[in-house]
Structure formats: structure tokens, C-alpha cells
XYZ file of N, CA and C in Angstrom:
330
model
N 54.502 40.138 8.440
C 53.075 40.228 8.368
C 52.474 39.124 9.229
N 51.929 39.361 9.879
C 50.894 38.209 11.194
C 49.593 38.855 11.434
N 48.513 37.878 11.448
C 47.451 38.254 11.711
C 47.002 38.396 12.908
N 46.997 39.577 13.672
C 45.410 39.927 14.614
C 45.108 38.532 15.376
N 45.041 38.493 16.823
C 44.100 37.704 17.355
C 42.608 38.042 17.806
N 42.732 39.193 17.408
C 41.248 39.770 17.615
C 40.762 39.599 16.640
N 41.164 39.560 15.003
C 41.090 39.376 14.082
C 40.578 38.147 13.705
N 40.988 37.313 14.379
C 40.535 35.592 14.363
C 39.185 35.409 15.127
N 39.228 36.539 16.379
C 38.092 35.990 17.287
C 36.644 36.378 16.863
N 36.734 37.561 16.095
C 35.667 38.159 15.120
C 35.175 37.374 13.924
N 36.508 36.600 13.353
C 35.639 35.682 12.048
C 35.079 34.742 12.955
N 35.974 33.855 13.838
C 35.090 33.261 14.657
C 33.603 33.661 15.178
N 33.334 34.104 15.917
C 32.194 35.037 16.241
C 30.975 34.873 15.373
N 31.702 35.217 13.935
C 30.623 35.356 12.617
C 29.773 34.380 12.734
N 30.892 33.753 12.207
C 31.573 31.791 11.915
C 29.981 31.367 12.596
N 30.621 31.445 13.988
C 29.979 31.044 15.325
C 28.138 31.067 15.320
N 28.157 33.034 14.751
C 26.637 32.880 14.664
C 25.759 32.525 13.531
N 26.518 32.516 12.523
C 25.932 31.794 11.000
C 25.553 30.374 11.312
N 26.463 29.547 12.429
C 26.257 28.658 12.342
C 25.173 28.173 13.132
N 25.006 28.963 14.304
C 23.891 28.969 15.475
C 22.476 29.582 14.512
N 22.488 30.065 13.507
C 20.995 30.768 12.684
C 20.632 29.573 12.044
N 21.820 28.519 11.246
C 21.438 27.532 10.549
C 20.559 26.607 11.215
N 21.311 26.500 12.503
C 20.774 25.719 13.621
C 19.333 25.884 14.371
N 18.975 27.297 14.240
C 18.219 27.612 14.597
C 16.804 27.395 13.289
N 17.180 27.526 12.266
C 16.395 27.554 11.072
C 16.293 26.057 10.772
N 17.230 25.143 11.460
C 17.394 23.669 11.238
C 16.338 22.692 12.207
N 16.026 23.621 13.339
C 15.502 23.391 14.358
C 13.955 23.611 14.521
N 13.895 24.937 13.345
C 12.392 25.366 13.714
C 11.618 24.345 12.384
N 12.772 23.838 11.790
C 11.670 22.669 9.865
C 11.480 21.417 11.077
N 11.957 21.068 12.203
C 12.046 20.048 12.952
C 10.741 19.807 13.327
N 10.440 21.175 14.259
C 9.607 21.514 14.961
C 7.857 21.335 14.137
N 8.314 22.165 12.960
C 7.201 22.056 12.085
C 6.760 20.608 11.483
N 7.536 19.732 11.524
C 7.653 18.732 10.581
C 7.047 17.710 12.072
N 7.525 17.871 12.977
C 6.999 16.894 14.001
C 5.573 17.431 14.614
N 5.403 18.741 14.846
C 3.920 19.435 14.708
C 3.101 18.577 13.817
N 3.743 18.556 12.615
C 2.734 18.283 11.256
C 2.073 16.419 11.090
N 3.492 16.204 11.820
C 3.617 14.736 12.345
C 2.305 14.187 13.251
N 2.585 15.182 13.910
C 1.009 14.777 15.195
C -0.306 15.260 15.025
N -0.323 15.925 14.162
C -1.482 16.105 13.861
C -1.856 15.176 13.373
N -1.463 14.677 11.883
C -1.017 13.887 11.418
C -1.978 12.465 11.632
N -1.456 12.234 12.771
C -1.623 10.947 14.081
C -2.378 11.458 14.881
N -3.018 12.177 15.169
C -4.600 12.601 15.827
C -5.275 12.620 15.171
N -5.341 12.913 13.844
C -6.297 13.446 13.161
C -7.101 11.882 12.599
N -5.633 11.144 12.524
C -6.297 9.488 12.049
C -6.310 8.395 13.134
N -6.494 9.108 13.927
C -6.001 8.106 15.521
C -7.045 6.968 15.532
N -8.513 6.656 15.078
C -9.347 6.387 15.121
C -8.991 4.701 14.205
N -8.757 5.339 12.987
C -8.530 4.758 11.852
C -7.084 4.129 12.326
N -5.824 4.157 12.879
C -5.098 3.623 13.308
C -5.273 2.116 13.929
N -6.219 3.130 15.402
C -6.147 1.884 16.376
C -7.054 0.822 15.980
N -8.183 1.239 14.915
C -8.881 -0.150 14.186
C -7.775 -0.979 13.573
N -6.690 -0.307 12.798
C -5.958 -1.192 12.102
C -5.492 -2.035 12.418
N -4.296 -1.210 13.780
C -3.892 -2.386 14.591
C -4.779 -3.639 15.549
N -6.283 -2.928 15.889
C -6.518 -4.224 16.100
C -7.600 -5.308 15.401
N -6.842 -4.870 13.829
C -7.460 -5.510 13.245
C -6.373 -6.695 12.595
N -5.004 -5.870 12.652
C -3.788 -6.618 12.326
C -3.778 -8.298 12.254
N -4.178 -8.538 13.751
C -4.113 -10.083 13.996
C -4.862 -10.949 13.019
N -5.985 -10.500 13.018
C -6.622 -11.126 11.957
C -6.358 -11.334 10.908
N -5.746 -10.054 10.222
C -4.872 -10.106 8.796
C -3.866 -10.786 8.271
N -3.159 -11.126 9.256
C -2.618 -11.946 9.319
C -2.511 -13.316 9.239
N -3.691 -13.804 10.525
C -4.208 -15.389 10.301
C -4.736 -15.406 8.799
N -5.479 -14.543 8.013
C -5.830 -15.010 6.997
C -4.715 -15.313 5.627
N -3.858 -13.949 5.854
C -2.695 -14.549 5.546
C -1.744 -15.796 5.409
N -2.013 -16.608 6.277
C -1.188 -17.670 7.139
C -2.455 -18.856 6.093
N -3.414 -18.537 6.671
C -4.465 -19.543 5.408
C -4.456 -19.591 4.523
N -4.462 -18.122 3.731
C -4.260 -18.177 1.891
C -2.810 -18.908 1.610
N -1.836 -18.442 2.588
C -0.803 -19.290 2.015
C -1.010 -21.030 1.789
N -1.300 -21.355 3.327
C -1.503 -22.551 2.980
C -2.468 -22.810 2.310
N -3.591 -22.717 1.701
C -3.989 -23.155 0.437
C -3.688 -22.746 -1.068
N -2.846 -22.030 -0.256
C -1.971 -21.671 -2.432
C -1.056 -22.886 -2.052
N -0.268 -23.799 -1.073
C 0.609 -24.520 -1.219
C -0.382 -26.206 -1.549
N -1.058 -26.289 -1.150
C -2.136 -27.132 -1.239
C -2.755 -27.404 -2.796
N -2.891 -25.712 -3.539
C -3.481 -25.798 -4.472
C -2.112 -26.070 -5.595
N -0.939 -25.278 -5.514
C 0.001 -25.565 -5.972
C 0.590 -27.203 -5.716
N 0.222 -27.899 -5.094
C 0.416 -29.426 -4.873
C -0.600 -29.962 -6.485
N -1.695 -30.043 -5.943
C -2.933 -30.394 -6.845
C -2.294 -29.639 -7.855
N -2.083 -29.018 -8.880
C -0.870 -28.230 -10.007
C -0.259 -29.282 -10.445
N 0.403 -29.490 -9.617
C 1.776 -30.713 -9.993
C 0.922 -31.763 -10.248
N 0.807 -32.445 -9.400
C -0.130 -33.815 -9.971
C -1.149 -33.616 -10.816
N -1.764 -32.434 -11.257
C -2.572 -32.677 -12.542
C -2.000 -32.325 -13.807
N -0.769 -31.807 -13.762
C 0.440 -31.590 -14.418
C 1.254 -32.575 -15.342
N 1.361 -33.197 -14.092
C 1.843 -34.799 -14.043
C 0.643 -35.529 -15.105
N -0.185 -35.689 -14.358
C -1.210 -36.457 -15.153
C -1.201 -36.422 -16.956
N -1.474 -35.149 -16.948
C -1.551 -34.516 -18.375
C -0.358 -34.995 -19.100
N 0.609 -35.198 -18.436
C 1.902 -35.197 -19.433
C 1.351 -36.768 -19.871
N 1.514 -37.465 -19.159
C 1.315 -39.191 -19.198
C -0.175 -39.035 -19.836
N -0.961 -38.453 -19.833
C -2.120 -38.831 -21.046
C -1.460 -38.106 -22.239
N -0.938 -36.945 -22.342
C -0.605 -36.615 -23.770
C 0.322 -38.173 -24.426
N 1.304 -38.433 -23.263
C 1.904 -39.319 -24.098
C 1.246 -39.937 -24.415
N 0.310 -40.649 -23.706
C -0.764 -41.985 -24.152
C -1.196 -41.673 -25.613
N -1.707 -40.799 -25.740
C -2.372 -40.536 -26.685
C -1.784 -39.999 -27.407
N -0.577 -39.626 -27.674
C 0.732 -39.590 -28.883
C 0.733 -41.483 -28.973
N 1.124 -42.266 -28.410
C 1.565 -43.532 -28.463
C 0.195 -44.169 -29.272
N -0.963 -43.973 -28.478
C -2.160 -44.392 -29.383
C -2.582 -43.829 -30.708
N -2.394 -42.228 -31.434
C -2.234 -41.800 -32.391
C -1.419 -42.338 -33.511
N 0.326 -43.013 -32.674
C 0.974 -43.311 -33.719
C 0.351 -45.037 -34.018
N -0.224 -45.712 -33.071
C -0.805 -46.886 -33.259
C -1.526 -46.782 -34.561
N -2.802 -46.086 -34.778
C -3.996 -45.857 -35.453
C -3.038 -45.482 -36.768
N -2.076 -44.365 -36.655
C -1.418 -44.204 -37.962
C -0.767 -45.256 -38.796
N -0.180 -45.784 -37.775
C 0.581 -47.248 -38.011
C -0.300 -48.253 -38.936
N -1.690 -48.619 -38.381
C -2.876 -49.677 -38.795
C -3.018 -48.847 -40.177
N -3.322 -47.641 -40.204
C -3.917 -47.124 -41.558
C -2.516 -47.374 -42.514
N -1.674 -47.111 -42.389
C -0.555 -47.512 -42.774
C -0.286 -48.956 -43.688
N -0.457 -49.989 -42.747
C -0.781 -51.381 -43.090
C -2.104 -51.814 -44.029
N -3.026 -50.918 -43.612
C -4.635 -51.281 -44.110
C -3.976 -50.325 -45.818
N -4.048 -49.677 -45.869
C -3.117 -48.935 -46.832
C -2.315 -49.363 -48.038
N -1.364 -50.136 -47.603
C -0.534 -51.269 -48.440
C -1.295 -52.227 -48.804
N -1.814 -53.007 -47.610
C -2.198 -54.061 -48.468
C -3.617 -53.976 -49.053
N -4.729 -52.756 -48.954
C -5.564 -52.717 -49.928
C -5.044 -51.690 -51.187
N -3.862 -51.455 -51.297
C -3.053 -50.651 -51.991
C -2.493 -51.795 -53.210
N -2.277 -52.662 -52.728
C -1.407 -54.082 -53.587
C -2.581 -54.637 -54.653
């Protein structure tokens, strides 16, 4: 039993044009999709080219807000700082005052 070489050249063939329809059906979502694309981009062409040349600008301001969030985040820390060293103060002076009432306490207590 052996198969046909004509037999082979016919599935081929099939093969061949199933695969050329896919291609073809692969070709025409392309077509549509890059059509749809440019319209797309005409239709906002206006609104584009403001963007881009508005870009630069967006940027520099960018470049500013940062540096004053790093600026303001500085000023953060040192008032941060600060706060800690007055809370202590004033834990240290609290336990003072507790301390005196303490003493005033006893000995008008005696």
C-alpha cells in the first residue's frame, strides 16, 4: 500500500489555499484596522499637534512641581524634627511640674 503523488499534491493544493484565504482574511482586519487608525489621526489631528506643542511646557512645570515637593518635603523634616524635641521638652517639663506637686504633696501631706 503507498500513497499517490498526485494524492499529496491535491492535499497540498487545499492545504495551500486555506492557507492563502486565512491570509487573505488576515490581511483585509489589517487593512481595516489601519484605515480605522487614520482616520482616527485626522479626525484629531488638530487636538494632537496642540498637544505636542504644548508638551514642552508640561513638562517644565513638571520639573518645578518636583522641585518644590523636594523643597517642601525638606521643610517636613525639619518641622518634624522640631516637634519631636518640643514634645520631648514638654514631656521633661510635665514630669518636672508632676515631680513639684509630688513634693508640695508630702510635705503639706505630713
Amino acid at each position: 500500500m503507498y500513497i499517490d503523488l498526485k494524492i499529496i499534491y491535491v492535499i497540498a493544493a487545499v492545504l495551500a489555499c486555506v492557507a492563502l484565504g486565512y491570509l487573505i482574511a488576515a490581511l483585509r482586519n489589517l487593512n481595516k484596522f489601519l484605515k480605522n487608525a487614520n482616520e482616527l489621526v485626522e479626525e484629531n489631528k488638530k487636538s494632537l499637534n496642540d498637544s505636542i506643542k504644548r508638551m514642552p511646557k508640561v513638562v517644565e512645570n513638571c520639573n518645578h512641581i518636583s522641585e518644590n515637593m523636594k523643597d517642601v518635603s525638606e521643610v517636613v523634616t525639619d518641622v518634624t524634627a522640631e516637634l519631636i524635641v518640643t514634645k520631648e521638652n514638654m514631656k521633661s517639663n510635665v514630669q518636672v511640674v508632676t515631680d513639684l506637686f509630688a513634693i508640695v504633696k508630702s510635705v503639706l501631706g505630713k
